[in-house]
Coordinates of C-alpha atoms in Angstrom, one line a residue:
M1 CA -4.5 15.8 -14.7
G2 CA -4.8 18.6 -17.2
G3 CA -2.9 21.8 -17.5
N4 CA 0.7 22.1 -18.4
P5 CA 2.9 19.0 -18.4
L6 CA 4.7 18.4 -15.1
R7 CA 8.4 19.3 -15.0
L8 CA 10.5 16.3 -14.1
P9 CA 13.4 16.9 -11.6
A10 CA 16.8 16.7 -13.1
L11 CA 17.8 13.9 -10.7
L12 CA 15.7 11.5 -12.7
I13 CA 18.4 11.6 -15.3
L14 CA 20.4 9.4 -12.9
L15 CA 18.0 6.6 -13.6
L16 CA 19.5 6.5 -17.1
C17 CA 23.1 6.5 -15.8
S18 CA 23.1 3.6 -13.4
P19 CA 24.4 0.3 -14.8
A20 CA 22.1 -2.7 -15.0
V21 CA 23.2 -5.6 -12.9
A22 CA 21.7 -9.0 -12.0
H23 CA 19.6 -9.6 -9.0
S24 CA 20.9 -11.8 -6.2
K25 CA 17.5 -12.0 -4.4
C26 CA 14.2 -10.1 -4.3
V27 CA 14.4 -6.9 -2.4
L28 CA 11.4 -4.7 -1.8
F29 CA 11.1 -1.2 -0.3
N30 CA 7.5 -0.3 0.4
F31 CA 6.1 3.2 1.0
G32 CA 2.4 3.6 2.0
D33 CA -0.4 3.8 4.5
S34 CA -2.5 1.3 6.5
N35 CA -3.2 -0.9 3.6
S36 CA 0.4 -2.1 3.7
D37 CA 1.5 -1.1 7.2
T38 CA 2.8 -4.3 8.9
G39 CA 3.1 -2.6 12.3
G40 CA 4.9 0.7 11.7
L41 CA 2.4 3.0 13.4
M42 CA 2.2 0.9 16.5
A43 CA 6.0 0.7 16.7
G44 CA 6.5 4.4 15.9
L45 CA 4.1 5.8 18.4
G46 CA 4.4 3.0 21.0
L47 CA 0.7 2.1 20.7
Y48 CA -1.0 -1.2 20.9
L49 CA -3.6 -2.6 18.5
G50 CA -5.2 -5.3 20.5
P51 CA -7.5 -8.3 19.7
P52 CA -9.3 -9.3 17.7
S53 CA -6.7 -8.1 15.2
G54 CA -4.3 -10.8 14.1
R55 CA -6.6 -13.6 15.1
Q56 CA -6.0 -15.4 11.8
F57 CA -2.6 -16.9 11.0
F58 CA -0.5 -14.9 13.5
H59 CA -3.0 -15.7 16.3
R60 CA -1.9 -12.5 18.1
P61 CA -1.9 -8.7 17.4
T62 CA 0.9 -7.7 15.1
G63 CA 0.1 -4.0 14.5
R64 CA -1.7 -4.8 11.2
F65 CA -5.1 -3.4 10.7
C66 CA -6.5 -6.8 9.8
D67 CA -7.5 -10.2 11.2
G68 CA -4.4 -11.7 9.7
R69 CA -2.1 -11.0 6.8
L70 CA -2.1 -8.0 4.5
Y71 CA -1.8 -8.2 0.7
I72 CA 1.9 -7.3 1.0
D73 CA 2.5 -10.3 3.3
F74 CA 1.0 -12.6 0.7
V75 CA 3.1 -11.0 -2.0
C76 CA 6.2 -11.6 0.1
E77 CA 5.2 -15.3 0.7
R78 CA 4.7 -15.9 -3.0
L79 CA 8.0 -14.3 -3.9
K80 CA 9.7 -16.4 -1.2
M81 CA 10.7 -13.4 0.8
S82 CA 10.6 -12.9 4.5
Y83 CA 7.8 -10.6 5.7
L84 CA 8.8 -6.9 5.5
T85 CA 9.7 -5.5 8.9
P86 CA 8.5 -2.0 9.6
Y87 CA 11.3 0.6 9.5
L88 CA 10.2 1.9 12.9
E89 CA 10.4 -1.5 14.6
S90 CA 13.6 -1.7 16.6
S91 CA 12.9 -4.7 18.7
P92 CA 14.9 -7.9 18.5
G93 CA 13.8 -10.1 15.6
S94 CA 13.6 -7.3 13.0
N95 CA 14.6 -8.6 9.6
F96 CA 15.7 -6.3 6.8
T97 CA 17.4 -8.8 4.6
H98 CA 14.6 -8.6 1.9
G99 CA 13.9 -4.9 2.3
V100 CA 12.0 -2.5 4.5
N101 CA 8.4 -1.5 5.0
F102 CA 8.2 2.3 5.5
A103 CA 4.3 2.3 5.3
V104 CA 2.5 3.8 8.3
A105 CA -1.2 3.8 8.9
G106 CA -2.8 7.2 8.4
A107 CA 0.0 8.5 6.2
A108 CA -0.8 10.7 3.2
T109 CA 1.4 12.4 0.6
E110 CA 1.6 15.5 2.7
S111 CA 1.9 16.1 6.4
T112 CA -1.2 15.3 8.5
A113 CA -1.9 14.4 12.1
I114 CA 0.2 11.3 11.4
P115 CA 3.9 12.4 11.4
F116 CA 5.0 10.0 8.7
P117 CA 3.9 11.3 5.3
L118 CA 5.4 10.0 2.1
S119 CA 8.1 12.6 2.0
T120 CA 9.2 11.5 5.5
Q121 CA 9.1 7.8 4.5
V122 CA 11.5 8.6 1.7
L123 CA 13.9 10.4 4.0
Q124 CA 13.8 7.4 6.3
F125 CA 14.8 5.2 3.4
L126 CA 17.8 7.5 2.6
H127 CA 18.8 7.2 6.3
F128 CA 18.5 3.4 6.2
K129 CA 20.6 3.3 3.0
N130 CA 23.3 5.4 4.6
R131 CA 23.4 3.4 7.8
T132 CA 23.6 0.2 5.8
R133 CA 26.7 1.5 4.1
E134 CA 28.2 2.4 7.4
L135 CA 27.5 -0.9 9.1
R136 CA 28.2 -3.2 6.2
P137 CA 32.0 -3.3 6.7
Q138 CA 31.4 -4.3 10.3
G139 CA 29.2 -7.2 9.2
S140 CA 26.1 -5.8 10.9
G141 CA 23.0 -4.0 9.8
S142 CA 20.8 -5.3 6.9
L143 CA 23.9 -6.3 4.9
L144 CA 22.1 -5.3 1.7
S145 CA 24.6 -4.7 -1.0
E146 CA 24.8 -1.7 -3.4
K147 CA 23.6 -4.0 -6.2
E148 CA 20.6 -5.0 -4.2
F149 CA 19.6 -1.4 -3.5
Q150 CA 20.0 -0.7 -7.2
N151 CA 17.9 -3.6 -8.3
A152 CA 15.2 -3.4 -5.6
V153 CA 11.6 -2.9 -6.4
Y154 CA 10.3 0.4 -4.9
S155 CA 6.5 0.1 -4.3
I156 CA 4.2 3.0 -3.5
D157 CA 0.7 2.4 -2.1
I158 CA -0.6 5.7 -0.8
G159 CA -3.4 8.1 -1.6
Q160 CA -6.4 6.7 0.2
N161 CA -6.1 9.3 3.0
D162 CA -5.6 12.1 0.5
V163 CA -8.9 11.2 -1.2
S164 CA -10.7 10.5 2.0
T165 CA -10.3 14.1 3.0
P166 CA -12.1 16.7 0.8
F167 CA -10.9 15.8 -2.7
S168 CA -8.5 18.6 -3.6
A169 CA -5.2 16.8 -3.5
N170 CA -4.9 15.4 -7.0
L171 CA -2.2 17.9 -8.3
S172 CA -0.6 17.9 -4.8
Y173 CA -0.3 14.1 -5.0
A174 CA 1.3 14.3 -8.5
E175 CA 3.8 16.9 -7.3
V176 CA 4.9 14.6 -4.5
V177 CA 4.9 11.3 -6.3
V178 CA 6.9 12.7 -9.3
K179 CA 9.8 13.5 -6.9
I180 CA 10.0 10.0 -5.5
P181 CA 11.7 8.2 -8.4
S182 CA 14.2 11.1 -8.6
I183 CA 15.2 10.8 -5.0
L184 CA 15.4 7.0 -5.1
S185 CA 17.4 7.2 -8.3
R186 CA 20.3 8.4 -6.3
N187 CA 20.7 4.8 -5.4
G188 CA 20.3 3.6 -9.0
G189 CA 16.6 2.8 -8.4
R190 CA 15.0 1.9 -11.7
Q191 CA 12.0 -0.3 -10.8
F192 CA 8.9 1.3 -9.4
W193 CA 5.6 -0.5 -8.6
I194 CA 2.8 2.1 -8.1
Y195 CA -0.6 1.2 -6.9
N196 CA -3.7 3.4 -7.4
T197 CA -6.3 3.8 -4.7
G198 CA -9.4 1.6 -4.3
P199 CA -13.2 2.4 -4.5
L200 CA -13.3 4.4 -1.3
G201 CA -17.1 4.9 -1.7
C202 CA -17.5 1.2 -1.0
L203 CA -15.9 1.3 2.4
P204 CA -18.5 0.5 5.2
Q205 CA -17.0 3.3 7.2
K206 CA -17.7 5.9 4.5
L207 CA -21.2 4.5 3.8
A208 CA -22.2 4.6 7.5
L209 CA -20.9 8.1 8.1
L210 CA -21.5 9.9 4.9
K211 CA -24.6 8.4 3.2
K212 CA -27.7 10.5 3.5
D213 CA -30.0 8.6 1.2
D214 CA -30.0 6.0 -1.5
S215 CA -29.9 8.5 -4.3
E216 CA -26.1 8.9 -3.5
L217 CA -25.4 5.3 -4.3
D218 CA -24.1 3.7 -7.5
P219 CA -25.4 0.3 -8.8
L220 CA -23.0 -1.5 -6.4
G221 CA -24.4 0.4 -3.4
C222 CA -21.4 2.5 -3.0
L223 CA -21.1 6.3 -2.7
A224 CA -20.9 7.5 -6.3
D225 CA -19.2 10.8 -5.6
L226 CA -16.4 9.4 -3.5
N227 CA -15.8 6.7 -6.1
S228 CA -15.7 9.4 -8.8
A229 CA -13.1 11.3 -6.7
A230 CA -11.0 8.1 -6.4
K231 CA -11.2 7.6 -10.2
A232 CA -10.1 11.1 -10.9
F233 CA -7.2 10.7 -8.5
N234 CA -6.2 7.5 -10.3
A235 CA -6.5 9.1 -13.7
G236 CA -4.0 11.7 -12.7
L237 CA -1.7 9.0 -11.3
S238 CA -1.9 7.0 -14.5
E239 CA -1.0 10.0 -16.6
L240 CA 1.9 10.7 -14.4
C241 CA 3.2 7.1 -14.8
D242 CA 2.8 7.5 -18.6
L243 CA 4.8 10.7 -18.5
L244 CA 7.6 9.1 -16.5
R245 CA 7.8 6.2 -18.9
S246 CA 8.0 8.4 -21.9
E247 CA 10.8 10.5 -20.4
F248 CA 12.9 7.7 -18.9
K249 CA 12.8 4.6 -21.1
N250 CA 15.4 2.7 -19.0
A251 CA 13.2 2.8 -15.9
T252 CA 10.4 0.3 -15.3
I253 CA 7.3 2.0 -13.9
V254 CA 4.4 -0.4 -13.3
Y255 CA 0.9 1.1 -12.6
T256 CA -1.3 -1.4 -10.8
D257 CA -5.1 -0.9 -10.8
V258 CA -6.1 -1.8 -7.3
Y259 CA -9.4 0.0 -7.9
A260 CA -10.4 -2.5 -10.5
I261 CA -9.2 -5.4 -8.3
K262 CA -11.3 -4.3 -5.3
Q263 CA -14.3 -3.3 -7.3
D264 CA -14.3 -6.8 -8.8
L265 CA -14.3 -8.4 -5.3
I266 CA -17.4 -6.4 -4.5
A267 CA -19.3 -6.8 -7.8
N268 CA -18.6 -10.5 -7.9
H269 CA -18.4 -11.3 -4.2
T270 CA -20.4 -14.5 -4.4
K271 CA -17.9 -15.9 -6.9
Y272 CA -15.1 -15.5 -4.3
G273 CA -17.2 -16.9 -1.4
F274 CA -18.0 -13.6 0.3
E275 CA -21.3 -12.3 1.6
N276 CA -22.4 -8.8 2.7
P277 CA -19.6 -7.1 0.6
L278 CA -20.3 -3.7 2.1
M279 CA -20.5 -4.8 5.8
A280 CA -17.6 -4.9 8.3
C281 CA -16.8 -8.2 10.0
C282 CA -15.6 -6.4 13.1
G283 CA -17.8 -3.5 14.2
Y284 CA -21.0 -2.4 15.8
G285 CA -24.5 -1.8 14.7
G286 CA -25.3 -4.7 12.5
P287 CA -26.6 -4.5 8.9
P288 CA -26.2 -2.9 6.5
Y289 CA -22.6 -1.7 7.3
N290 CA -21.9 -2.8 10.9
Y291 CA -19.9 0.4 11.6
K292 CA -20.4 3.1 14.2
F293 CA -18.2 6.1 15.0
R294 CA -16.2 5.6 18.2
M295 CA -17.4 2.0 18.5
T296 CA -14.9 0.5 16.1
C297 CA -13.0 -2.7 16.0
G298 CA -10.9 -3.3 19.2
E299 CA -13.1 -1.1 21.4
P300 CA -15.0 -2.6 24.3
M301 CA -18.5 -4.0 23.4
V302 CA -17.4 -4.4 19.7
T303 CA -17.3 -7.9 18.4
A304 CA -16.1 -9.6 15.3
C305 CA -18.0 -12.0 13.0
A306 CA -17.4 -15.7 13.4
E307 CA -16.0 -16.2 9.9
G308 CA -13.8 -13.4 8.6
S309 CA -13.3 -15.5 5.4
R310 CA -16.9 -14.6 4.4
Y311 CA -16.2 -10.9 4.6
I312 CA -14.3 -8.5 2.4
S313 CA -14.1 -5.7 5.0
W314 CA -12.4 -6.4 8.4
D315 CA -13.1 -3.2 10.3
G316 CA -15.0 -1.0 7.9
V317 CA -11.8 0.5 6.4
H318 CA -9.3 -2.4 5.9
N319 CA -9.6 -5.8 4.2
T320 CA -9.8 -9.2 5.8
E321 CA -7.0 -11.7 5.3
A322 CA -9.3 -13.6 2.9
A323 CA -9.8 -10.6 0.7
N324 CA -6.1 -9.7 0.9
S325 CA -5.1 -13.1 -0.4
I326 CA -7.2 -12.7 -3.5
I327 CA -5.9 -9.1 -4.0
A328 CA -2.3 -10.3 -3.8
S329 CA -3.0 -13.0 -6.4
K330 CA -4.5 -10.5 -8.8
I331 CA -1.5 -8.1 -8.2
L332 CA 1.0 -10.9 -9.0
S333 CA -0.9 -12.0 -12.1
A334 CA 0.0 -8.7 -13.8
K335 CA -3.5 -8.7 -15.4
Y336 CA -4.3 -5.4 -13.7
S337 CA -0.9 -3.8 -14.3
R338 CA 0.4 -1.6 -17.1
P339 CA 2.7 -2.7 -18.6
Q340 CA 1.8 -6.3 -17.8
I341 CA 5.1 -7.2 -16.1
K342 CA 5.0 -9.6 -13.2
L343 CA 6.5 -8.5 -10.0
K344 CA 8.3 -11.8 -9.9
G345 CA 9.9 -10.9 -13.2
L346 CA 11.2 -7.6 -11.8
C347 CA 12.8 -9.5 -8.9
K348 CA 14.6 -11.7 -11.3
G349 CA 15.8 -8.7 -13.3

């Protein structure tokens, strides 16, 4: 990130003061954007994301920008957790026993047209925590205990929308993210799982809308400048995680390289059974990207491919269920994480 070292808020000291206790179950609080939004935007704004989304597994639209499950759904399955219910979902059947998903599609680290930036998501978490305390004595609410809040894993997967806009948000992102552990530490939070952003220059949407000629492409056929911006963004985030670890040795801060995971899918797509790695399954226009502005997945006249399992990209921006399954496996392997701590291990304390 360069420049003077970031000053860490004094509240991070609370990370060192909270007693360590054993886990009773895996609890996950997730903050992010559409990559991990399990229906928050649709619930929050009263919108409907119709077919063909959700055609795999759920066999109905669920508010996920995908043909089926997201990577976070697979993570929950493999950790033997229930799927995370969006915080904004108030309908019967909401289940907060294993945590809450605060992620909302379109969210960024700062306020945008979507009214749920990262800072708002953290405020929503604090509200949820306070309401849980109030309702627990009555035997209602999530019934999550203080120990479960203290030992939960707090995951942050946001930044794609910051980089997708003109790349000037690196320091701004760091200033926002550095505050999150300090705020969550009020609840004894000491386990943070932070994802970097993927190779945005490989998204069919970006290629279809931004590419002028082939001189802009890297060897994988992706927009070189946008991928360079994502790498710079990730370098700043990695340095921030290093800084937090050096200052607060009692906290576990895991940095997971989603960029490398997704780049590997594209570079070695045939190994994973994919074809046309830079082409959307659900879109309009055909090869090479099958993406056209205002004729996107879900719109009339827009169709989806017959086999989503052969595609990495679902709609030009988001991954298919097939790709998400592989991404989740790589996340859980810890091979792409620093330090190489398995998420399952954090859940067990």
